[in-house]
Amino acid sequence: MSSIPGAINASDYQLDEEQGTASPQIQPHIIISSRYSLRTRNNALAPVNCLPTEILVHIFSSLEEIDEPHHECPSDTSGCPIGWIRVTHVCRQWRCIAIDHPSLWTNILCDLGPKWTKAFLQRSQMASILFSYTMPNTPKYGTRMDVASEVSNHMHHMQELRISIRCGQDAMQLARSLATSAPVLEKVWLRSYRRHPAPALDTSMSGNEPLPLLPTNLFNRSAPRLRFLSIFSFRVPWSSLDFSSLVHLRIDILSRANTAGMEQTTAFGSELRGFGSVLSALSRMPVLEDLGLYYTLPHLSSDVTPHTKFSPHVTLSRLRKLCLVDDIVQCVVILNHITMPSTTRKAIKCTLDAVHGHGSEVILPWLTSQIGMSSFLHRSEIECWRTGFKIDIAISNGACTNAEQTPSRSLSPNQEDNNIHFSVVDLTTDGTYSVFQTICQALPLGHLDTLYIHVSPGWRNSPDWLMVLERCKILRCLSTGTLDSTFWTALTSPHDIRIDGRSLTYPLFPSFTSLTLLYWNFKRDAEQLGMLLELLRHRRGIAPLQKVDLTQCLVDSQIVEQIKSEVPDVIWDEGASFGSFRNSRLN
């Protein structure tokens, strides 16, 4: 097909041609319509056109899933990747069948431009639709879609809504459009962003534009089927969250700096200052299973302590996963007011508040209450860097039954375990170790059987490791993805410990028999092999290692043979390549 004038978008031309509304400047192309009658007669004789309508609709539905239209269209129609929509251009019968079945047009394609969006919305009729829109910095098709109006006009039959929009007037108009009842709405993703996003390492959204504010009557408080709600960089009045069917809720403001000015908002200040509004909102979500709150909890006055009581107390009996990222006192207060199953996976990432004297000790009562007197900490993952650390622990109510389990890069969730992922960030270099030591002292490390540890090189001295981890006397399985000389020295340096009332000299982890090395490059650094062999020989007189697992390590058969001469069982991946190592390595 010949080229279309540049003023007309290729995908719009396809739509105009299909609807018979082509502009005068492309009228010469419609002359070929005189040939359609002959083609129609020939097509009627084709075997495929003898198929029942239901079969063709099923075929078109399958094609819709595997051949989606693409938003980047070239300048000529022959190469315009409109995907499965091409079936409407094959013959009149197929076009009529496709257009007359609303279920084929429910995935609204905003990226193809305003004309296609309106065509999809019209053809979907009253069927439940999936509406997805990502706002471009500049309009691709000459005019920008009035997405707020489209959302408001079609909210009554939206099943899923995905919006990514720039902060400012557009986002505010969108927010106002969300005050319409949504009787069939099930899933919602909302995200606002700035024209010039901050660098990856700077998550602050500070700027002249305030974060858009969602209406207090979100979805007119009528979304009986809403199960999934994920909100990024919108201010959310807690009173607006009145959806008893919610299973997944995530609200992410990206950083505490973005909430600093929220209390100044007249209509919003009372919402933020009232912790009770948060608890009231959560109490209206009895079937909640996944909850994530990222810098969204209200600021607390300086006289609030972790023991301050608010109302109501919330019970989330179905909660499976809880993620909190905030200042430590906000995290502790909300944790103290939620009753959840012991098997709930908890991820807590907090910053300390030295100005108000809220250090790591304020979370210790909650942490120890989660462990309990009869619990066993049998698996743990520790990651340390200069300004923070992360500790993942798996706690069970019975002794570990799989002592030979090798830890993976991440702890695998077990329905019988109480999995806690706790991290502290934005510490000073000098203060990181003392906070880390405080938290470790509260953990029952004496029961620890399996440990994965990753440490930034030169993080601490060897005696520091001995002081923090010397209680791990029955640890059997150790996994490490880094070569830190201080930690490695602690594995071989003797120190005094007491066993059965006797003072004995042993290195760190006197009972460990299984060592897993992750992403080590023995070919690049011969020193690593020397240190490993030294460790294996040193442990012979204490508790000889029985197994070394080289997971995604760069080694050759000669290196493996040297290791085998020191330990009975060596596991290694002969297919490990430099590419996979480079993409995955930790050190």
XYZ file of C-alpha atoms in Angstrom:
587
model
C 0.000 0.000 0.000
C 1.294 3.466 -0.822
C 2.566 5.914 1.734
C 0.137 8.031 3.746
C 0.797 11.762 4.128
C 2.786 12.486 7.251
C 0.021 14.548 8.805
C -2.053 11.400 9.261
C -0.926 8.804 11.762
C -0.694 5.296 10.322
C -2.874 3.681 12.957
C -5.484 6.433 12.613
C -5.487 5.814 8.878
C -6.228 2.147 9.506
C -9.187 3.143 11.676
C -10.466 5.742 9.199
C -10.208 3.251 6.356
C -12.055 0.609 8.378
C -14.852 2.990 9.357
C -15.112 4.534 5.885
C -14.348 8.009 7.194
C -11.011 8.670 5.543
C -10.158 12.324 5.089
C -10.279 13.890 1.597
C -6.520 13.825 1.247
C -6.595 10.020 1.159
C -9.807 9.631 -0.898
C -7.856 8.098 -3.839
C -7.249 5.053 -1.689
C -10.983 4.422 -1.236
C -11.427 3.896 -4.985
C -10.413 0.296 -4.425
C -13.686 -0.204 -2.543
C -15.301 -0.862 -5.931
C -13.459 -4.148 -5.998
C -14.843 -5.261 -2.636
C -18.011 -6.800 -4.050
C -16.021 -9.271 -6.141
C -13.822 -10.143 -3.195
C -16.892 -10.647 -1.026
C -18.289 -13.229 -3.437
C -14.983 -15.096 -3.532
C -14.602 -14.985 0.263
C -18.074 -16.440 0.756
C -16.885 -19.615 -0.977
C -13.830 -20.031 1.284
C -14.090 -22.988 3.743
C -13.010 -20.827 6.681
C -16.099 -18.670 6.269
C -18.274 -21.718 6.817
C -17.145 -21.872 10.449
C -19.755 -20.940 13.070
C -19.518 -17.446 14.487
C -18.670 -18.810 17.947
C -15.594 -20.589 16.565
C -14.346 -17.466 14.801
C -14.847 -15.389 17.943
C -12.850 -17.944 19.933
C -10.050 -17.776 17.353
C -10.059 -13.985 17.424
C -9.914 -14.044 21.233
C -6.855 -16.297 21.154
C -5.238 -14.069 18.543
C -5.905 -11.027 20.721
C -3.788 -12.544 23.500
C -0.800 -13.496 21.333
C -0.742 -10.615 18.831
C -1.252 -7.366 20.695
C -1.140 -4.092 18.760
C 2.016 -2.040 19.153
C 1.975 1.657 19.888
C 4.980 2.493 17.684
C 3.530 2.757 14.174
C 5.577 3.607 11.064
C 4.393 6.165 8.551
C 2.782 3.742 6.109
C -0.204 1.543 6.818
C 1.286 -1.632 5.409
C 3.757 -1.768 8.285
C 1.494 -0.493 11.044
C 1.601 -3.216 13.734
C -2.056 -3.201 14.739
C -1.805 -6.852 15.723
C -4.946 -8.936 15.916
C -7.074 -6.021 14.652
C -5.981 -7.030 11.160
C -8.772 -9.625 11.220
C -11.211 -6.734 10.660
C -9.472 -6.010 7.347
C -9.567 -9.541 5.908
C -13.174 -9.611 4.783
C -16.535 -8.081 5.565
C -17.765 -11.172 7.414
C -14.803 -11.244 9.782
C -15.030 -7.501 10.346
C -18.713 -7.686 11.230
C -18.201 -10.639 13.559
C -15.292 -8.947 15.352
C -16.959 -5.560 15.702
C -20.246 -7.071 16.882
C -18.628 -8.935 19.811
C -17.817 -6.476 22.639
C -15.669 -9.003 24.513
C -12.955 -8.605 21.854
C -12.601 -4.877 22.543
C -12.375 -4.809 26.329
C -8.589 -4.279 26.519
C -8.575 -0.546 25.834
C -5.499 0.461 23.828
C -4.773 4.050 24.797
C -1.241 3.891 23.371
C -2.616 3.766 19.816
C -4.069 7.239 20.186
C -7.378 8.943 21.032
C -9.225 7.690 17.933
C -8.468 4.048 18.622
C -9.291 4.509 22.305
C -12.737 5.872 21.476
C -13.289 3.085 18.930
C -12.444 0.415 21.510
C -14.673 2.046 24.122
C -17.578 2.197 21.670
C -17.150 -1.382 20.471
C -16.818 -2.760 24.012
C -20.323 -1.393 24.675
C -21.238 -2.372 28.261
C -18.734 -5.217 28.662
C -16.286 -4.996 31.574
C -13.125 -3.283 30.344
C -9.426 -3.144 31.203
C -8.293 0.483 30.895
C -4.544 1.147 30.782
C -2.952 4.536 30.155
C 0.621 5.805 30.439
C 0.883 9.521 29.855
C 3.614 10.528 27.369
C 5.662 13.666 27.925
C 4.467 14.968 24.548
C 1.344 13.909 22.616
C 2.114 11.346 19.919
C -0.958 12.026 17.856
C -1.297 15.800 17.881
C -3.862 16.019 20.676
C -3.672 14.690 24.203
C -6.394 12.378 25.396
C -8.719 13.668 28.087
C -8.089 10.603 30.213
C -9.926 12.003 33.237
C -13.170 12.323 31.261
C -12.810 8.861 29.749
C -12.235 7.327 33.176
C -15.204 9.124 34.691
C -17.534 8.286 31.779
C -16.652 4.587 31.721
C -15.999 3.839 35.399
C -19.346 2.034 35.591
C -17.982 -0.878 33.517
C -14.250 -0.799 34.340
C -12.888 -4.054 35.712
C -9.225 -3.015 35.821
C -7.712 0.467 35.829
C -4.012 1.207 35.274
C -2.941 4.839 35.156
C 0.559 6.346 35.096
C 0.336 10.126 34.864
C 2.542 13.151 35.398
C 2.134 15.253 38.539
C 0.387 18.558 38.095
C -2.941 19.536 36.614
C -3.371 16.263 34.714
C -2.971 14.175 37.857
C -5.299 16.431 39.830
C -8.007 16.148 37.162
C -7.597 12.382 37.153
C -7.893 12.259 40.945
C -11.164 14.189 40.820
C -12.538 11.775 38.212
C -12.168 8.881 40.660
C -15.201 9.913 42.693
C -17.532 7.853 40.479
C -19.111 4.570 41.569
C -17.278 1.494 40.289
C -19.646 -1.492 40.568
C -17.438 -4.002 38.683
C -13.967 -2.611 39.475
C -11.568 -5.286 40.767
C -7.996 -4.018 40.300
C -6.496 -0.517 40.376
C -2.936 0.735 39.793
C -2.389 4.497 40.165
C 0.996 6.177 39.748
C 2.035 9.798 39.425
C 5.488 10.935 38.366
C 7.377 14.081 37.460
C 8.425 15.235 34.012
C 12.096 14.942 34.927
C 12.433 12.031 37.359
C 15.133 12.237 39.975
C 18.272 10.088 39.647
C 17.903 6.459 40.634
C 19.725 6.999 43.905
C 17.529 9.962 44.846
C 13.994 8.757 45.534
C 12.822 12.122 46.802
C 9.911 13.664 44.936
C 10.520 17.097 46.380
C 9.674 19.917 44.019
C 7.185 22.655 43.340
C 4.389 20.303 42.345
C 2.528 18.752 45.289
C 1.537 15.138 45.168
C -2.031 14.853 43.846
C -4.739 14.241 46.433
C -7.308 11.498 45.927
C -10.932 12.369 46.754
C -12.334 11.581 50.175
C -15.186 9.757 48.420
C -12.933 7.545 46.330
C -15.072 5.558 43.854
C -18.030 7.166 45.612
C -17.356 4.617 48.383
C -19.005 2.072 46.109
C -16.616 -0.531 44.711
C -17.983 -3.814 46.103
C -15.685 -6.024 44.012
C -12.418 -4.120 44.522
C -9.720 -6.618 45.531
C -6.437 -4.975 44.484
C -5.440 -1.344 45.110
C -1.892 -0.100 44.479
C -1.162 3.630 44.755
C 2.178 5.364 44.082
C 2.839 9.041 44.811
C -0.743 10.071 45.507
C -1.909 11.477 48.823
C -4.591 9.186 50.182
C -7.195 10.293 52.742
C -7.514 7.281 55.010
C -11.244 7.850 55.397
C -11.628 7.242 51.646
C -10.474 3.623 51.981
C -13.818 2.032 52.726
C -13.623 -1.207 50.739
C -14.347 -4.360 52.702
C -13.453 -6.612 49.755
C -9.806 -5.497 49.539
C -7.281 -8.342 49.488
C -4.189 -6.360 48.399
C -3.392 -2.787 49.461
C -0.173 -0.910 48.726
C 0.373 2.814 49.250
C 3.843 4.134 48.405
C 4.983 7.749 48.799
C 8.623 6.796 47.985
C 10.217 8.817 50.802
C 9.377 10.541 54.078
C 10.386 13.875 52.474
C 7.272 13.711 50.299
C 4.985 13.731 53.349
C 6.722 16.614 55.090
C 4.380 19.241 53.693
C 1.184 17.225 53.806
C 0.181 18.437 57.252
C 0.034 21.925 55.774
C -2.907 20.884 53.578
C -6.063 22.198 55.231
C -8.372 19.404 54.140
C -5.792 16.761 54.752
C -4.014 17.719 57.965
C -6.426 16.055 60.362
C -6.187 12.834 58.360
C -2.419 12.746 58.680
C -2.301 13.698 62.342
C -4.786 11.045 63.339
C -3.263 7.596 63.673
C -6.733 6.363 64.498
C -7.840 7.072 60.925
C -5.285 4.538 59.693
C -6.478 1.914 62.139
C -10.121 2.615 61.317
C -9.427 2.158 57.609
C -7.638 -1.154 58.195
C -10.440 -2.371 60.448
C -12.763 -2.065 57.445
C -10.670 -4.578 55.461
C -11.361 -7.953 57.118
C -10.163 -10.090 54.177
C -6.877 -8.245 53.620
C -4.014 -10.617 52.760
C -1.246 -8.331 51.457
C -0.562 -4.931 53.037
C 2.254 -2.554 52.068
C 2.647 0.921 53.588
C 5.657 2.902 52.379
C 6.163 6.263 54.139
C 2.400 6.697 54.361
C 1.843 6.564 58.121
C 0.984 9.876 59.824
C 3.612 11.918 61.603
C 3.504 11.431 65.355
C 3.957 14.140 67.938
C 7.139 14.167 69.989
C 5.356 12.914 73.119
C 4.185 9.696 71.430
C 6.035 6.570 72.537
C 5.898 3.008 71.199
C 3.533 2.232 74.090
C 1.013 4.970 73.256
C -2.443 3.504 72.683
C -4.706 4.436 69.796
C -8.043 2.986 68.810
C -9.300 0.794 67.388
C -7.087 -2.252 67.709
C -7.127 -4.077 64.367
C -7.355 -7.812 63.723
C -6.301 -8.987 60.254
C -6.858 -12.722 60.523
C -6.096 -13.439 56.850
C -2.977 -11.330 56.488
C -0.216 -13.243 54.704
C 2.291 -10.460 53.985
C 3.006 -7.143 55.695
C 5.518 -4.570 54.387
C 6.296 -1.427 56.363
C 8.821 1.237 55.367
C 8.927 4.276 57.638
C 10.503 5.855 60.708
C 10.996 3.287 63.437
C 8.435 4.703 65.875
C 5.708 4.733 63.197
C 6.501 1.100 62.415
C 6.407 0.060 66.067
C 3.143 1.864 66.809
C 1.293 0.297 63.879
C 2.729 -3.148 64.685
C 1.531 -2.848 68.277
C -2.004 -2.171 67.060
C -2.406 -5.028 64.570
C -3.133 -8.632 65.494
C -2.142 -10.977 62.694
C -1.380 -14.693 62.237
C 2.022 -15.850 63.418
C 2.690 -17.098 59.880
C 2.367 -13.629 58.346
C 5.542 -12.698 56.471
C 6.691 -9.370 57.874
C 9.104 -7.033 56.069
C 10.060 -4.042 58.211
C 12.439 -1.383 56.863
C 12.944 1.585 59.134
C 15.079 4.603 59.838
C 16.026 5.637 63.357
C 14.986 8.956 64.877
C 17.913 10.169 66.933
C 16.394 13.638 67.373
C 13.548 12.243 69.481
C 15.609 9.440 71.008
C 13.961 6.638 69.055
C 16.728 4.120 68.465
C 16.692 0.438 67.593
C 15.768 -0.517 71.155
C 12.165 0.664 70.653
C 11.411 -2.253 68.337
C 13.023 -4.925 70.512
C 9.877 -5.687 72.591
C 7.854 -6.355 69.445
C 10.669 -8.391 67.894
C 11.124 -10.596 70.954
C 7.358 -11.092 71.215
C 7.375 -12.514 67.690
C 10.063 -15.033 68.549
C 8.607 -16.439 71.763
C 10.196 -18.662 74.377
C 9.564 -21.963 72.565
C 10.550 -20.824 69.086
C 13.623 -21.826 67.136
C 15.501 -19.490 64.828
C 16.735 -22.098 62.375
C 17.439 -20.028 59.238
C 18.740 -16.515 58.792
C 20.089 -14.230 56.108
C 22.310 -11.305 57.048
C 23.433 -8.519 54.752
C 25.562 -5.639 56.003
C 26.843 -2.476 54.379
C 28.386 0.722 55.726
C 25.131 2.601 56.385
C 22.705 -0.186 57.185
C 21.923 -3.868 57.429
C 19.213 -6.421 56.762
C 18.365 -9.518 58.784
C 15.912 -12.102 57.468
C 14.910 -14.786 59.938
C 12.738 -17.900 59.771
C 11.294 -18.928 63.123
C 9.417 -22.151 63.809
C 7.726 -23.536 66.892
C 9.647 -26.791 66.622
C 13.214 -27.837 66.073
C 14.602 -27.687 62.559
C 14.063 -31.023 60.838
C 16.255 -30.388 57.834
C 19.654 -29.692 59.237
C 21.415 -30.255 55.953
C 19.396 -27.664 54.061
C 21.618 -25.286 52.121
C 20.507 -21.657 52.201
C 19.657 -20.020 48.912
C 20.088 -16.373 47.986
C 16.730 -15.607 49.611
C 14.928 -17.467 52.331
C 12.076 -19.538 50.977
C 8.781 -18.931 52.746
C 7.396 -21.829 54.724
C 3.796 -21.782 55.840
C 4.819 -23.156 59.226
C 7.500 -20.497 59.733
C 7.269 -16.991 61.102
C 9.316 -15.113 58.513
C 10.571 -11.659 59.495
C 12.614 -9.416 57.212
C 14.035 -6.540 59.236
C 16.338 -3.801 57.977
C 17.647 -0.464 59.198
C 18.902 2.113 56.699
C 20.439 5.590 56.601
C 22.736 4.976 59.547
C 26.115 6.574 60.077
C 29.151 4.457 59.305
C 30.150 4.441 62.978
C 26.654 3.679 64.237
C 25.794 0.738 61.991
C 27.626 -1.903 64.012
C 26.177 -0.906 67.399
C 22.613 -1.053 66.039
C 23.359 -4.360 64.317
C 24.779 -5.756 67.556
C 21.712 -4.620 69.528
C 19.337 -6.425 67.181
C 21.441 -9.598 67.049
C 21.563 -9.800 70.834
C 17.760 -10.001 70.865
C 17.718 -13.016 68.534
C 18.032 -16.634 69.743
C 21.148 -17.304 67.687
C 21.985 -20.299 69.843
C 19.426 -22.331 67.855
C 20.580 -21.115 64.436
C 21.244 -23.978 62.038
C 21.518 -22.289 58.627
C 22.996 -18.870 57.821
C 23.499 -16.892 54.643
C 25.718 -13.835 55.064
C 26.810 -11.088 52.696
C 29.060 -8.313 53.938
C 30.557 -5.282 52.249
C 34.361 -5.669 52.228
C 36.073 -4.240 55.287
C 32.824 -3.660 57.150
C 34.149 -4.601 60.613
C 37.068 -6.216 62.393
C 37.213 -9.948 63.067
C 36.616 -9.581 66.853
C 33.354 -7.802 66.072
C 32.063 -10.856 64.216
C 33.091 -13.091 67.095
C 31.228 -10.872 69.551
C 27.980 -10.830 67.536
C 27.866 -14.415 66.274
C 29.733 -16.394 68.930
C 26.439 -17.893 70.180
C 26.005 -19.797 66.892
C 27.638 -22.911 68.318
C 25.384 -25.443 66.545
C 25.359 -23.751 63.129
C 25.842 -26.432 60.464
C 25.183 -24.755 57.115
C 26.927 -21.543 56.087
C 26.504 -19.720 52.792
C 28.286 -16.562 51.697
C 28.227 -14.470 48.560
C 31.156 -12.231 49.392
C 34.811 -12.427 50.292
C 35.293 -10.229 53.335
C 38.698 -10.760 54.900
C 37.548 -9.860 58.426
C 34.719 -12.388 58.375
C 36.950 -15.027 56.785
C 39.565 -14.454 59.473
C 36.905 -14.952 62.150
C 36.221 -18.421 60.704
C 39.802 -19.470 61.337
C 40.877 -17.376 64.337
C 40.497 -19.215 67.674
C 38.631 -17.629 70.559
C 37.536 -18.833 73.977
C 34.025 -20.265 74.358
C 32.344 -22.286 77.094
C 30.779 -25.693 76.376
C 29.308 -27.770 79.224
C 31.002 -25.548 81.761
C 34.420 -25.975 80.194
C 36.439 -23.190 78.582
C 37.597 -24.253 75.131
C 39.313 -22.478 72.252
C 37.432 -22.634 68.960
C 36.932 -20.486 65.868
C 33.597 -19.031 64.843
C 30.872 -21.627 64.078
C 32.657 -24.655 65.572
C 29.977 -27.095 64.332
C 29.451 -26.071 60.737
C 30.033 -28.841 58.189
C 28.497 -27.466 54.979
C 29.773 -24.395 53.119
C 28.089 -22.811 50.093
C 29.924 -20.178 48.074
C 27.795 -18.012 45.796
C 29.130 -16.215 42.698
C 32.819 -16.542 43.554
C 35.255 -16.024 40.679
C 38.159 -18.357 41.365
C 39.572 -17.818 37.867
C 39.908 -14.086 38.360
C 41.317 -14.146 41.881
C 43.673 -16.955 42.860
C 43.724 -15.618 46.435
C 40.157 -16.847 46.912
C 41.191 -20.443 46.275
C 44.095 -20.102 48.695
C 41.834 -18.767 51.448
C 39.299 -21.546 50.894
C 41.936 -24.275 51.040
C 43.420 -22.713 54.180
C 39.995 -22.733 55.828
C 39.347 -26.377 54.932
C 42.712 -27.458 56.315
C 42.316 -25.384 59.464
C 38.913 -26.915 60.253
C 40.199 -30.484 60.051
C 41.229 -30.509 63.693
C 37.915 -29.062 64.898
C 34.937 -30.248 62.853
C 35.988 -31.211 59.318
C 33.768 -29.839 56.585
C 31.776 -32.506 54.759
C 30.502 -30.508 51.790
C 31.401 -27.473 49.676
C 28.796 -26.212 47.208
C 30.085 -23.883 44.470
C 26.877 -22.212 43.277
C 27.321 -20.188 40.068
C 31.033 -19.902 40.746
C 33.634 -19.573 38.017
C 35.908 -22.579 38.455
C 37.538 -25.225 36.308
C 38.081 -28.924 36.867
C 41.609 -28.375 38.181
C 40.389 -26.021 40.906
C 37.599 -28.429 41.805
C 40.101 -31.281 42.186
C 42.163 -29.211 44.619
C 39.065 -28.576 46.725
C 38.079 -32.260 46.568
C 41.411 -33.186 48.068
C 40.353 -31.369 51.254
C 36.628 -32.188 51.543
C 34.635 -35.358 50.705
C 31.765 -33.765 48.786
C 32.106 -30.927 46.249
C 29.136 -29.696 44.226
C 29.696 -27.352 41.317
C 27.953 -26.157 38.186
C 30.053 -27.032 35.174
C 27.872 -24.835 32.954
C 28.483 -21.618 34.884
C 29.528 -18.886 32.447
C 31.132 -15.503 32.900
C 27.960 -13.816 31.616
C 25.724 -15.401 34.227
C 28.323 -14.726 36.877
C 28.679 -11.084 35.900
C 24.942 -10.498 35.952
C 24.383 -12.222 39.279
C 27.516 -11.836 41.374
C 27.398 -10.052 44.674
C 31.049 -9.286 45.295
